[in-house]
mmCIF file of C-alpha atoms in Angstrom:
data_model
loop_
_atom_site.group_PDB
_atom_site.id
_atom_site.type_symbol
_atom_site.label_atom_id
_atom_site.label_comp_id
_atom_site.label_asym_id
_atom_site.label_seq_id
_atom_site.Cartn_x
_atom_site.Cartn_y
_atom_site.Cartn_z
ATOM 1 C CA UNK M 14 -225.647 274.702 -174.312
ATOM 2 C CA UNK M 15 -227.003 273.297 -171.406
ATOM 3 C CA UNK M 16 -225.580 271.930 -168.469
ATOM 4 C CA UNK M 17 -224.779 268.167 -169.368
ATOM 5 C CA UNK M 18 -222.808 270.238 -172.701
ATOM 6 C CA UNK M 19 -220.831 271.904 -170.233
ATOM 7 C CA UNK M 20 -219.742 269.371 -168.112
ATOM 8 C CA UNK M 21 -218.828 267.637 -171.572
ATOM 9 C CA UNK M 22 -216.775 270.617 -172.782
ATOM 10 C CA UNK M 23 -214.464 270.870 -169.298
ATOM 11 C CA UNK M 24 -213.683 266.920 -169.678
ATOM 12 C CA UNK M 25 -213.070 267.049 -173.340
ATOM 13 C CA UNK M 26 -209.451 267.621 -175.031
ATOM 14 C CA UNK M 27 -211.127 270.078 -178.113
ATOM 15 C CA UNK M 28 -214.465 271.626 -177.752
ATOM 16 C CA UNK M 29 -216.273 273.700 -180.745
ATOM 17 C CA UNK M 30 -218.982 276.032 -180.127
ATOM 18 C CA UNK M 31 -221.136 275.431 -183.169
ATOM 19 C CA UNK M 32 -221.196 273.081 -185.656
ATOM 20 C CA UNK M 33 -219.739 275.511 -188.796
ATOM 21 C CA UNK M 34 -216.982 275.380 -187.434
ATOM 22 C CA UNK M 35 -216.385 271.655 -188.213
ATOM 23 C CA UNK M 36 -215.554 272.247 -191.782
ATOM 24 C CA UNK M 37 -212.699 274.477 -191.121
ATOM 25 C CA UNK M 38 -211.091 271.992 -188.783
ATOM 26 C CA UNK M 39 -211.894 268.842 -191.248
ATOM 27 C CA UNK M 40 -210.739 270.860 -194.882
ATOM 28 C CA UNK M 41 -208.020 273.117 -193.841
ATOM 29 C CA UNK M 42 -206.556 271.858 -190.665
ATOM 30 C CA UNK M 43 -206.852 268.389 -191.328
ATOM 31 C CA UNK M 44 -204.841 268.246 -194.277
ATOM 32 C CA UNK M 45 -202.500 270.708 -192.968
ATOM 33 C CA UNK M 46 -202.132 268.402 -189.945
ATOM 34 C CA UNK M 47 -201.298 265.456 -191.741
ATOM 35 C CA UNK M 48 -199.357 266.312 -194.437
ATOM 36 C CA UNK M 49 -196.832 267.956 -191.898
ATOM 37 C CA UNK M 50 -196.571 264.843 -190.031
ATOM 38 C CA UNK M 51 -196.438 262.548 -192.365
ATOM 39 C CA UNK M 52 -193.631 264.424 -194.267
ATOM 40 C CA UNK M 53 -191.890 264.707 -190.709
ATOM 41 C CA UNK M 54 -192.239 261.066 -189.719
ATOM 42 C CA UNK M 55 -190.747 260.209 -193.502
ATOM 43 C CA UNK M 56 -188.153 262.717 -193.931
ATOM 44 C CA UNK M 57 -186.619 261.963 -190.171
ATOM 45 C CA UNK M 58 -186.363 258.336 -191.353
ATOM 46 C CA UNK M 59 -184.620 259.425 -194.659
ATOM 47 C CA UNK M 60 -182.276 261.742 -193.602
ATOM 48 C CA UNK M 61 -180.978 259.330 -191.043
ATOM 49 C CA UNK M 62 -180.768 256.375 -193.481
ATOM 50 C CA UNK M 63 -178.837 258.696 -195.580
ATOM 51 C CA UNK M 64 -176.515 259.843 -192.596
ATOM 52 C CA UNK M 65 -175.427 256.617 -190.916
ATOM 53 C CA UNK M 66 -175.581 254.665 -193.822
ATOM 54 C CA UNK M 67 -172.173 255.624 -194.986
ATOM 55 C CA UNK M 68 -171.107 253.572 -191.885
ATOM 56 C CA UNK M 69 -172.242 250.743 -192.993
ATOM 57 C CA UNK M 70 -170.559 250.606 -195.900
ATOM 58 C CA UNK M 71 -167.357 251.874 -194.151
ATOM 59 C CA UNK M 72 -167.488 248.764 -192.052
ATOM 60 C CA UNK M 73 -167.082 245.928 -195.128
ATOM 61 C CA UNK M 74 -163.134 248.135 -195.651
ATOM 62 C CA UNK M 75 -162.893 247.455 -191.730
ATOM 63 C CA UNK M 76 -163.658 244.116 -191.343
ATOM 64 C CA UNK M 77 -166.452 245.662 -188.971
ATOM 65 C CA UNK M 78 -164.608 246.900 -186.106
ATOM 66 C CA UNK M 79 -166.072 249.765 -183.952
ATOM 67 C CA UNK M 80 -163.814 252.614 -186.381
ATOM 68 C CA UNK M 81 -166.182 255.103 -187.437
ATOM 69 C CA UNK M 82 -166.111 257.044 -190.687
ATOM 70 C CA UNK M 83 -167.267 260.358 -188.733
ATOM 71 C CA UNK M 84 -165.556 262.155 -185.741
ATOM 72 C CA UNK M 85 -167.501 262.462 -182.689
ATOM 73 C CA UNK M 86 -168.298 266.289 -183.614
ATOM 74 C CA UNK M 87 -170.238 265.203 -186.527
ATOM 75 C CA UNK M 88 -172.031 262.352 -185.267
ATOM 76 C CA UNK M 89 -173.380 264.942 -182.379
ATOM 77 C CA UNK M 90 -174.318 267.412 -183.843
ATOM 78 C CA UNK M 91 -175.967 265.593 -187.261
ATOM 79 C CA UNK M 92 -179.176 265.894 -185.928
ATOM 80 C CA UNK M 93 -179.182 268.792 -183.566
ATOM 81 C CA UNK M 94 -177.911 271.532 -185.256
ATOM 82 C CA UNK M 95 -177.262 270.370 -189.290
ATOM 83 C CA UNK M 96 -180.988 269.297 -190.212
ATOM 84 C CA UNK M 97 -183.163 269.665 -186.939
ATOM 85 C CA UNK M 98 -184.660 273.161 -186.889
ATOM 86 C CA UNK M 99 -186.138 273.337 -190.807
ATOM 87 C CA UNK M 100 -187.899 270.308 -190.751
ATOM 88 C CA UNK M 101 -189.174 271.488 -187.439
ATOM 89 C CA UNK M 102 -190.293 274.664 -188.811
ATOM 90 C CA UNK M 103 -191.901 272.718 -191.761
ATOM 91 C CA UNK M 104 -193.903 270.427 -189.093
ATOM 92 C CA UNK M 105 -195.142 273.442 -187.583
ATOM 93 C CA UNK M 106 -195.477 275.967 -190.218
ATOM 94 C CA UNK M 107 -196.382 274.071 -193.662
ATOM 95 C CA UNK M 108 -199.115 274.569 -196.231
ATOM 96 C CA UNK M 109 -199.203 272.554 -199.084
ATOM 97 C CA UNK M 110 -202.249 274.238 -200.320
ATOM 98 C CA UNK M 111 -204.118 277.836 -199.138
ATOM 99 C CA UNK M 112 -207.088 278.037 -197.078
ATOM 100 C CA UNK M 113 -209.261 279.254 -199.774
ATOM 101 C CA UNK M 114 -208.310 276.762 -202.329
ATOM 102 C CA UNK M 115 -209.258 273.967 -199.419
ATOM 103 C CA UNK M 116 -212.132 275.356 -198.651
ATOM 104 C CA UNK M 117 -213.425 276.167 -202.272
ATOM 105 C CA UNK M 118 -212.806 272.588 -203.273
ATOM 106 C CA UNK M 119 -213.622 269.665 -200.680
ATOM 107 C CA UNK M 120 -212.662 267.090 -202.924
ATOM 108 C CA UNK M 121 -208.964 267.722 -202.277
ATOM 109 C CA UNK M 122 -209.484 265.900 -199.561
ATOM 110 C CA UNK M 123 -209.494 262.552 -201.118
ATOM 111 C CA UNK M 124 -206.071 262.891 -201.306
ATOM 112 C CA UNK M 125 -204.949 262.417 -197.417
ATOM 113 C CA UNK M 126 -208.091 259.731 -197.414
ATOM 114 C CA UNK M 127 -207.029 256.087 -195.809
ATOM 115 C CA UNK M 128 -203.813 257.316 -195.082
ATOM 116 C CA UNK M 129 -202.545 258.135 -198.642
ATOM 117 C CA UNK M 130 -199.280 259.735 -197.243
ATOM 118 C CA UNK M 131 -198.107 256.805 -194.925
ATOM 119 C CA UNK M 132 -198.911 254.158 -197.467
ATOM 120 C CA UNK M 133 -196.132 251.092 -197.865
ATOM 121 C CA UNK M 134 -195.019 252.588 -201.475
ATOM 122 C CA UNK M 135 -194.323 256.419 -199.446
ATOM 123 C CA UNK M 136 -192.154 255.028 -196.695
ATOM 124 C CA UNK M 137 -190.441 252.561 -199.141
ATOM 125 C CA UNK M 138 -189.861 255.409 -201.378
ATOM 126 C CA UNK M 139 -187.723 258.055 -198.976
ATOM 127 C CA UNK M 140 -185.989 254.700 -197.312
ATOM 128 C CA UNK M 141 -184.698 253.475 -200.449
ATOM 129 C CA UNK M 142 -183.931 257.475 -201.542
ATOM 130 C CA UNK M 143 -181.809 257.600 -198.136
ATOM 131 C CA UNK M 144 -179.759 254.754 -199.241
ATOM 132 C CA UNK M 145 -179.321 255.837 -202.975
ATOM 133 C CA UNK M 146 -178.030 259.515 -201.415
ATOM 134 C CA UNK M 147 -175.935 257.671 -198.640
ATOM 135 C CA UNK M 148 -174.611 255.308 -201.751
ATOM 136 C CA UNK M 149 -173.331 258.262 -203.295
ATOM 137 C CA UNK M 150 -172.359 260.589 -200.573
ATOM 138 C CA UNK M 151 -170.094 257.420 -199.634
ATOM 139 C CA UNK M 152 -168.360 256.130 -202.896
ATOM 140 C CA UNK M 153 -168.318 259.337 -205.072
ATOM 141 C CA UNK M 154 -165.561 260.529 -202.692
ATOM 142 C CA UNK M 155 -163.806 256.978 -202.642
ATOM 143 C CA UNK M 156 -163.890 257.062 -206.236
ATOM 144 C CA UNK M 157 -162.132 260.580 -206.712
ATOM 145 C CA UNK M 158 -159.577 259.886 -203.637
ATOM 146 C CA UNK M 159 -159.264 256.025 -204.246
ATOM 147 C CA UNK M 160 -155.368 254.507 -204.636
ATOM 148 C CA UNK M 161 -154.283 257.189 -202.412
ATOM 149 C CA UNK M 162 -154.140 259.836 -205.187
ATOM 150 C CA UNK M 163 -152.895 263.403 -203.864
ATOM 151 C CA UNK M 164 -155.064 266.267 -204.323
ATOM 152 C CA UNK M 165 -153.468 269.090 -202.928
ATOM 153 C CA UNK M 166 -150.129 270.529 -205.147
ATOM 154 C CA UNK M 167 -147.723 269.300 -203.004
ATOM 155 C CA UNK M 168 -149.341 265.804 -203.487
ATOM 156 C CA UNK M 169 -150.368 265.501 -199.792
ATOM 157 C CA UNK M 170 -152.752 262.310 -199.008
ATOM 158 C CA UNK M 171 -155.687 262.734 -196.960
ATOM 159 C CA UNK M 172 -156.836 261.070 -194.107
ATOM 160 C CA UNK M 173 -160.192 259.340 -192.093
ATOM 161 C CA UNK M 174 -161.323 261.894 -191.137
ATOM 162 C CA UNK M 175 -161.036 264.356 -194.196
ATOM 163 C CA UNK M 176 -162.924 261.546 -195.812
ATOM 164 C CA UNK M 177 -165.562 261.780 -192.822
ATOM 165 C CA UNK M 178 -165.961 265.841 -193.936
ATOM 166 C CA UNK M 179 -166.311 265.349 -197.162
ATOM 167 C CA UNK M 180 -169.219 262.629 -196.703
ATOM 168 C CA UNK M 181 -170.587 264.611 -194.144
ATOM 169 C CA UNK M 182 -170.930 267.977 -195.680
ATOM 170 C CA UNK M 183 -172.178 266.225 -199.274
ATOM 171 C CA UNK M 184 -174.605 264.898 -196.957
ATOM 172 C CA UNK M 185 -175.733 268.267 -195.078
ATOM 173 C CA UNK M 186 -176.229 269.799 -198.277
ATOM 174 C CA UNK M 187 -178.495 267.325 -199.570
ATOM 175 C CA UNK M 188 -180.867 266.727 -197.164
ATOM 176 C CA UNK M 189 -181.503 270.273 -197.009
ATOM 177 C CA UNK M 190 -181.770 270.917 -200.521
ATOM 178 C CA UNK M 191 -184.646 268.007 -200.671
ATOM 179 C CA UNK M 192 -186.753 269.700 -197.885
ATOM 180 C CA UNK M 193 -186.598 272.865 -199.566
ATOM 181 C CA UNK M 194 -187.337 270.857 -202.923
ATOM 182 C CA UNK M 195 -190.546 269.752 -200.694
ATOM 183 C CA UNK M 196 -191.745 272.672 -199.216
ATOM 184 C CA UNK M 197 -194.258 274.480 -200.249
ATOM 185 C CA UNK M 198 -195.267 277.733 -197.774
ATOM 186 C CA UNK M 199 -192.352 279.989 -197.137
ATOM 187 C CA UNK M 200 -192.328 282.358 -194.647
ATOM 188 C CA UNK M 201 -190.018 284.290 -192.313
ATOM 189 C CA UNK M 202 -189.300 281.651 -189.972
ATOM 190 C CA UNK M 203 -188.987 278.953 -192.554
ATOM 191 C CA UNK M 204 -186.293 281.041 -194.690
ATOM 192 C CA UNK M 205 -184.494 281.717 -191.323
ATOM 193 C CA UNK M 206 -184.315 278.149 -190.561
ATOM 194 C CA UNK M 207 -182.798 277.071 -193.504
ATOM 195 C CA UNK M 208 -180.173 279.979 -193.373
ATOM 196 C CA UNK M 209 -178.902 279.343 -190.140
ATOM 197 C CA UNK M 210 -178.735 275.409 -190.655
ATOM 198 C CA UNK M 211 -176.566 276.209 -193.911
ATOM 199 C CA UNK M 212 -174.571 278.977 -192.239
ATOM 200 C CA UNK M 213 -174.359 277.049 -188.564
ATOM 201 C CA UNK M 214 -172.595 274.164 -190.133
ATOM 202 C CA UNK M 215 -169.489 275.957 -191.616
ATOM 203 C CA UNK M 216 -169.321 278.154 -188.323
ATOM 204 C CA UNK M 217 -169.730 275.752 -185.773
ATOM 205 C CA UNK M 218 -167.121 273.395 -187.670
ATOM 206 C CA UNK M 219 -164.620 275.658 -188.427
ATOM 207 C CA UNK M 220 -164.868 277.062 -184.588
ATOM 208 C CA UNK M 221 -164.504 273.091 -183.083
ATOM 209 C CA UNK M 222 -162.091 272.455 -186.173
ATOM 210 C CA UNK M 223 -159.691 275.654 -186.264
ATOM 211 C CA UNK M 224 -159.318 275.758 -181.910
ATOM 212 C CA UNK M 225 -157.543 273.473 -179.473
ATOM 213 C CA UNK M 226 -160.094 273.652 -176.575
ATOM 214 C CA UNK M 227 -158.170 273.711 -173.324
ATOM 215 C CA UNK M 228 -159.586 274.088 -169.672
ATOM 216 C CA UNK M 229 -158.480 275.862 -166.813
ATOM 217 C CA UNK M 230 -156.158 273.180 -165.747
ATOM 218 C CA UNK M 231 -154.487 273.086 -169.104
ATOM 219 C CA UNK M 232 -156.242 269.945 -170.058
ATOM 220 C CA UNK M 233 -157.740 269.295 -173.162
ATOM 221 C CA UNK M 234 -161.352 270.152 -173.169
ATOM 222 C CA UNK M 235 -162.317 268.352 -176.050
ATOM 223 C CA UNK M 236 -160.511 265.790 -178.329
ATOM 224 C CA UNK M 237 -160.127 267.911 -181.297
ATOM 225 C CA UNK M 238 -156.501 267.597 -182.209
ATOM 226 C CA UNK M 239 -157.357 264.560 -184.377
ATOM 227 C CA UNK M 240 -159.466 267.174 -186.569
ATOM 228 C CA UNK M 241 -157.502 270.431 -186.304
ATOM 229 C CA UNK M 242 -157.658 272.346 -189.256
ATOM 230 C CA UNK M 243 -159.189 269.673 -191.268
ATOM 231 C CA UNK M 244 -162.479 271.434 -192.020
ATOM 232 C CA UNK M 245 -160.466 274.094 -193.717
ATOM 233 C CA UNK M 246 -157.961 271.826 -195.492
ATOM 234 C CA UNK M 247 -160.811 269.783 -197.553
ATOM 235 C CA UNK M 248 -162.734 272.708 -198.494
ATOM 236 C CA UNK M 249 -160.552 274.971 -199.949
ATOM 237 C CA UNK M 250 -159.505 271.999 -202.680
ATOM 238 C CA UNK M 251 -161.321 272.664 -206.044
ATOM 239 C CA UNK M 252 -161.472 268.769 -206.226
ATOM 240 C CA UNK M 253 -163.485 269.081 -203.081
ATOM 241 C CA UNK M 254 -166.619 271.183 -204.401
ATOM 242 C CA UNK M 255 -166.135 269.230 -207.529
ATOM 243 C CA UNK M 256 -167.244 266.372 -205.527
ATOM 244 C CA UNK M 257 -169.950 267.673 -203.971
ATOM 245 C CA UNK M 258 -171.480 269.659 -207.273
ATOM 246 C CA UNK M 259 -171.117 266.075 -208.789
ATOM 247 C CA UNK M 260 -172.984 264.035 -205.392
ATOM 248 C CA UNK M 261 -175.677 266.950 -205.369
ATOM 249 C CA UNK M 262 -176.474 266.303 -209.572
ATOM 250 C CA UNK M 263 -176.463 262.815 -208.975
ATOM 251 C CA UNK M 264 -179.096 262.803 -205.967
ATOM 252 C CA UNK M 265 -181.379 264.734 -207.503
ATOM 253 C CA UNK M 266 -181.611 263.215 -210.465
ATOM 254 C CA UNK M 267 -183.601 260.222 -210.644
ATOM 255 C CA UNK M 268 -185.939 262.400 -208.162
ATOM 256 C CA UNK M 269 -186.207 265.481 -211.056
ATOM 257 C CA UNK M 270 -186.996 262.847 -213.442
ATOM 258 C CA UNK M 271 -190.055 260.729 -211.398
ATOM 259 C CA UNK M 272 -191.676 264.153 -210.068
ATOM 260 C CA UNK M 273 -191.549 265.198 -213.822
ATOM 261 C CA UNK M 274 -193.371 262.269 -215.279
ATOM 262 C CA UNK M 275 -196.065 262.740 -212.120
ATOM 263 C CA UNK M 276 -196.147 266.049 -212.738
ATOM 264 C CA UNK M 277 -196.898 266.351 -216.121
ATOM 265 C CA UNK M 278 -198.377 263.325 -216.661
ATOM 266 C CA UNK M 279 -200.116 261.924 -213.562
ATOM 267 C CA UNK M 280 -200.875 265.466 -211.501
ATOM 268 C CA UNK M 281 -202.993 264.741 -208.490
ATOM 269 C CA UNK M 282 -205.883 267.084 -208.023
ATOM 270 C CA UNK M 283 -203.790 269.288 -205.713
ATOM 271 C CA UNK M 284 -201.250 269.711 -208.182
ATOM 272 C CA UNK M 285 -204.332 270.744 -210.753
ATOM 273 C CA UNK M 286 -205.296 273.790 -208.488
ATOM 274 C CA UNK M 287 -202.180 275.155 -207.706
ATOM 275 C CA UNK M 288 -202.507 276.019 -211.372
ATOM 276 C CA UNK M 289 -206.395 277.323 -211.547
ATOM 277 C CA UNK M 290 -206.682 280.749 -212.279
ATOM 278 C CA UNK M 291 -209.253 281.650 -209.300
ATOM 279 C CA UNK M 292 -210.732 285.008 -211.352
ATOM 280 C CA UNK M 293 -211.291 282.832 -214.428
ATOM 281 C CA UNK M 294 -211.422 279.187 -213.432
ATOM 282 C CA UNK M 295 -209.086 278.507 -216.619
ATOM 283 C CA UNK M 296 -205.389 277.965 -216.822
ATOM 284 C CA UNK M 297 -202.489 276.536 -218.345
ATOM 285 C CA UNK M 298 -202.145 273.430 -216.601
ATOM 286 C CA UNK M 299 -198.429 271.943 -216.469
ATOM 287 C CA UNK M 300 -199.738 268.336 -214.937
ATOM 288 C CA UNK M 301 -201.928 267.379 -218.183
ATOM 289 C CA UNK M 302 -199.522 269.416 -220.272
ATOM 290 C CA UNK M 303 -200.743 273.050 -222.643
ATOM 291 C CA UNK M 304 -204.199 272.090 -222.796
ATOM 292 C CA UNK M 305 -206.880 274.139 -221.850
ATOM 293 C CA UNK M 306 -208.703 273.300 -218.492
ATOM 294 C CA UNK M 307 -212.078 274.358 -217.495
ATOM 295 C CA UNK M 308 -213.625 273.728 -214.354
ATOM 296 C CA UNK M 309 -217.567 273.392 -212.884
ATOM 297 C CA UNK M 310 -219.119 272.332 -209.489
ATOM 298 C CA UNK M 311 -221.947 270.772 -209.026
ATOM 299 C CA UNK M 312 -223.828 268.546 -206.285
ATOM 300 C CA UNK M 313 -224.263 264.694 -207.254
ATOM 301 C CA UNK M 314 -227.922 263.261 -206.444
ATOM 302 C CA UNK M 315 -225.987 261.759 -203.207
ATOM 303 C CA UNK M 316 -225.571 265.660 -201.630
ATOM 304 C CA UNK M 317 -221.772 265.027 -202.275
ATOM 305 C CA UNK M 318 -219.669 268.447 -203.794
ATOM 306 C CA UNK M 319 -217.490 267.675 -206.468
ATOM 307 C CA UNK M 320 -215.704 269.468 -209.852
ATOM 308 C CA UNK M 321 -215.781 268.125 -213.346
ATOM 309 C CA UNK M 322 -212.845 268.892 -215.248
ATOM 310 C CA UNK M 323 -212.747 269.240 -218.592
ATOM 311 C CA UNK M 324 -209.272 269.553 -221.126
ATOM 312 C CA UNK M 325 -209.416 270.716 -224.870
ATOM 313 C CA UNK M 326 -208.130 268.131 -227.285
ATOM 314 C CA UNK M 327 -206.384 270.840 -228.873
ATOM 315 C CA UNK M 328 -203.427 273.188 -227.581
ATOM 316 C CA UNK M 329 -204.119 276.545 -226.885
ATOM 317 C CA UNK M 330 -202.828 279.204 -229.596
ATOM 318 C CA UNK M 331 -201.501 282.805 -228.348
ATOM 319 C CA UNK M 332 -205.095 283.873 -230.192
ATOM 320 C CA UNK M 333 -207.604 281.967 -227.894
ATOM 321 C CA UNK M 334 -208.436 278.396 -227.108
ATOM 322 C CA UNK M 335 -210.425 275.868 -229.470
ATOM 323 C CA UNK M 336 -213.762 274.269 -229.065
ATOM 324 C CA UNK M 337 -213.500 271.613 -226.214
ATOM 325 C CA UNK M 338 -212.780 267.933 -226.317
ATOM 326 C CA UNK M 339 -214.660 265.479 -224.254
ATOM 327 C CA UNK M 340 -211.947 264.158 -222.087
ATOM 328 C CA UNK M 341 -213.468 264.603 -218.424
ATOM 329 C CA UNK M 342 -211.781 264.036 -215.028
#
């Protein structure tokens, strides 16, 4: 490198001593790199819609005045302690696929090519998944505690706020069950993540929720009187986790069912390798269904890698597969 290069190198941002080390950065990294952000950019938009959506449909039984559904607890700490730190672990941390795979097959990334990720149809798809969840986190509960029905023994009626807890916590739950649904690489720091967002919640609301916070001048510290004790009156209702086993089913439903038929039917060529047997190159492929799946590289005329997939037309028997079909992908 002479001295013009090194000038170059102090004024740059990223710098790379030979030119090997390009395809590392483009295959692995890049994808890496952009399929955490655009899965951070998409789920912060969803699991906002999904929050403060129930708001919005609080307001048409308020005529729109400035009464809110939540106490000021949740609305605080929504987004800094209930859902923050995993998806910030997953923007850091994830790997949809492993460095060899990437490596071993350059076509995979077609996938993240003209910003497949961030498409129209990707951002309209989490929005209108935040407020299908938000739908349900809101009128499931209205629907089991509608005309004032009593759900404790002594036929006590629950309040606002009771009905902010319950929205809130189907709502916790949720979100984080969809990011783990999402993730892919799990390590130390992304199990420890999720445990202390699903422990933190409980423990920080039943510490703001079972104390009246005074200061040293006897003054209340923090308005909490409105909430005392609620946290542990709606939870320990069987009606309670009724609703939210029913809110949680209901969520992931139509979600179970459209990543089945793209699974199974329409796999994308990530989805294909996850399921290649590196010692053999042949596997059992859930996307295309029990078919056998062969795989060769080769070099087209242009000098451009690529792998030609090939499925049997007939299943494969505990006894060995068939002769091959001539389907080709």
């Amino acid at each position: 490198m002479g001295k013009e290069g090194r000038q170059a190198v102090r004024c740059s941002d990223y710098a790379f001593a030979r030119f090997r080390f390009l395809q590392k950065i483009l295959l692995v990294h890049g994808p890496w790199y952009y399929i955490r952000v655009a899965m951070t950019v998409q789920y912060f938009f969803y699991k906002n819609i999904a929050f403060i959506t129930a708001q919005f449909f609080y307001a048409f039984y308020t005529q729109f005045s400035q009464q809110t559904v939540f106490e000021s607890f949740y609305l605080t700490f929504y987004n800094i302690t209930c859902t923050a730190l995993p998806i910030t672990i997953y923007g850091i941390f994830e790997q949809h696929l492993s460095k060899k795979m990437l490596l071993e097959n350059p076509l995979l990334y077609k996938e993240i090519s003209k910003n497949a990720k961030l498409r129209l149809w990707e951002c309209f798809y989490w929005c209108i998944l935040g407020f299908y969840h938000a739908f349900l986190f809101y009128y499931v509960p209205i629907w089991l505690l509608g005309d004032d029905i009593g759900l404790k023994s002594e036929q006590v009626n629950y309040g606002l706020w009771s009905f902010g807890t319950i929205i809130f916590t189907n709502c916790v739950i949720v979100v984080n069950i969809k990011l783990i649904i999402e993730t892919c690489h799990w390590n130390i720091l992304a199990v420890a993540s999720m445990v202390i967002t699903i422990v933190g919640y409980p423990t920080l609301a039943s510490i703001y929720s079972g104390i009246v916070w005074f200061n040293a001048t006897g003054w209340e510290l923090f308005s909490t009187t409105s909430l005392y004790w609620v946290f542990f009156e709606v939870h320990k209702i069987a009606a309670m986790w009724f609703c939210i086993l029913l809110s949680v089913g209901m969520a992931f439903l139509p979600d179970f069912v459209y990543k089945m038929i793209m699974y199974y039917y329409y796999p994308s060529q990530s989805q294909i390798e996850r399921q290649m047997l590196p010692s053999s190159q042949r596997c059992m492929c859930q996307g295309i269904g029990p078919f056998e799946l062969l795989r060769s590289n080769c070099m087209r005329e242009d000098g451009v890698f690529c792998s030609i997939y090939q499925r049997s037309d007939r299943l494969i028997t505990p006894h060995g597969s068939l002769d091959n079909g001539s389907l080709a992908t």
